[in-house]
Amino acid sequence: MKRKVIKQGHNTLTITIPSKWAKRFNLSAGDEIDLFERENGLFISTEKRNEFLKTELNMSGLDIPTIWKYFMAIYREGYDEIIMKFNPNSKWDSPYKFFIHHKLDQKYGKDSLKKNPVEFLQELVNRFIGYEIINYGKDFVTIKEMSEPTSREFDNALRRIFLLLQQMAEEICESLDSKDTKTLSHIHDIDTNIDKFHDYCIRILNKIGNKDSKKSSIFFSILFFLELIGDEFKNISHHLLYDFQKGDYNHIKDVTESIKQQFDLFYEIFYKFDDNKIIKMSELDKSRYFNVENVYKKVKKDEEKEIFHHIRIITRYINALTELRIEMEF
């Protein structure tokens, strides 16, 4: 659409906002909007949203993994309210029971007592930032978002993901160095928090987008790889803690430390891009690649080979993240 530029005073030029757009986002006099310059364009955006998203999900006939899939999809898409319908006479296992892949996860599903639907849903909802049960009846529960997410909360949640991943890497390196894996017993708690913040970031992107809409798709990919790195760190922790307690990890200590160094560098360049640090990351990657080839030939124990497998996967993810970060500069 075209708008006329209106002169007000000596140095001020104004344009009017389309009334349809103002109504859609519930804007009124005195509200703040954001303006972004991009090449020869000026873009207007607002974090206000007038549309209220509401949906209903019937749990009857669904197993627990399927309920998770539907609930996560609704949450990530930015719905404000969910009405969960259920059979009032049904009994449920813990919502975490079917996600116990490792002994690290067992405390999340050790409760063998069956739950009524409200108890089940309360445990489920606790996993999702911002959601609360506000009402319930004989055969339903109403879940609603209690606070409107903002771009600042997105920034805080994303940085928290980075810090939690750094914590995981640090503790794994320390356990390899000291050969004391007991400190890794709480790694699942860290990974669960990463998943919570990951889903929250996805929710915010879907609800209000990013200040630079061009970069929204990049952020989706970055969040995806960060969450996968957390899973791989958890896999390594599980092997160290339960599967290979008497393993000799001398061959992989240096390789694991280089992964930590590379991720720390990525964290730095993500928030402050630096060509020299990009080059340093590449040098670390090349030196580790050739080192892994040489060291892997010396490895005879399956436990070390298994750790190498997870390290290689993390390396691929960090390289993918680096490419995405470079793309953000253009």
PDB file of N, CA and C in Angstrom, residues 157 192-202:
ATOM      1  N   ALA A 157      15.963 -16.658  27.422  1.00  0.00           N
ATOM      2  CA  ALA A 157      15.831 -18.117  27.335  1.00  0.00           C
ATOM      3  C   ALA A 157      16.911 -18.712  26.436  1.00  0.00           C
ATOM      4  N   THR A 192      16.566 -31.496  30.649  1.00  0.00           N
ATOM      5  CA  THR A 192      15.141 -31.156  30.716  1.00  0.00           C
ATOM      6  C   THR A 192      14.938 -29.645  30.679  1.00  0.00           C
ATOM      7  N   ASN A 193      15.793 -28.912  31.373  1.00  0.00           N
ATOM      8  CA  ASN A 193      15.700 -27.449  31.341  1.00  0.00           C
ATOM      9  C   ASN A 193      16.009 -26.901  29.955  1.00  0.00           C
ATOM     10  N   ILE A 194      16.975 -27.504  29.271  1.00  0.00           N
ATOM     11  CA  ILE A 194      17.269 -27.093  27.894  1.00  0.00           C
ATOM     12  C   ILE A 194      16.036 -27.284  27.022  1.00  0.00           C
ATOM     13  N   ASP A 195      15.376 -28.434  27.163  1.00  0.00           N
ATOM     14  CA  ASP A 195      14.169 -28.703  26.379  1.00  0.00           C
ATOM     15  C   ASP A 195      13.074 -27.676  26.683  1.00  0.00           C
ATOM     16  N   LYS A 196      12.928 -27.313  27.956  1.00  0.00           N
ATOM     17  CA  LYS A 196      11.914 -26.324  28.339  1.00  0.00           C
ATOM     18  C   LYS A 196      12.185 -24.974  27.678  1.00  0.00           C
ATOM     19  N   PHE A 197      13.428 -24.520  27.762  1.00  0.00           N
ATOM     20  CA  PHE A 197      13.769 -23.221  27.179  1.00  0.00           C
ATOM     21  C   PHE A 197      13.723 -23.269  25.654  1.00  0.00           C
ATOM     22  N   HIS A 198      14.083 -24.417  25.084  1.00  0.00           N
ATOM     23  CA  HIS A 198      13.997 -24.585  23.628  1.00  0.00           C
ATOM     24  C   HIS A 198      12.555 -24.405  23.160  1.00  0.00           C
ATOM     25  N   ASP A 199      11.626 -25.118  23.799  1.00  0.00           N
ATOM     26  CA  ASP A 199      10.221 -25.019  23.407  1.00  0.00           C
ATOM     27  C   ASP A 199       9.678 -23.608  23.625  1.00  0.00           C
ATOM     28  N   TYR A 200      10.125 -22.962  24.693  1.00  0.00           N
ATOM     29  CA  TYR A 200       9.676 -21.598  24.979  1.00  0.00           C
ATOM     30  C   TYR A 200      10.151 -20.634  23.892  1.00  0.00           C
ATOM     31  N   CYS A 201      11.389 -20.794  23.454  1.00  0.00           N
ATOM     32  CA  CYS A 201      11.913 -19.941  22.376  1.00  0.00           C
ATOM     33  C   CYS A 201      11.138 -20.155  21.079  1.00  0.00           C
ATOM     34  N   ILE A 202      10.843 -21.421  20.760  1.00  0.00           N
ATOM     35  CA  ILE A 202      10.060 -21.718  19.557  1.00  0.00           C
ATOM     36  C   ILE A 202       8.680 -21.076  19.663  1.00  0.00           C
TER      37      ILE A 202
END
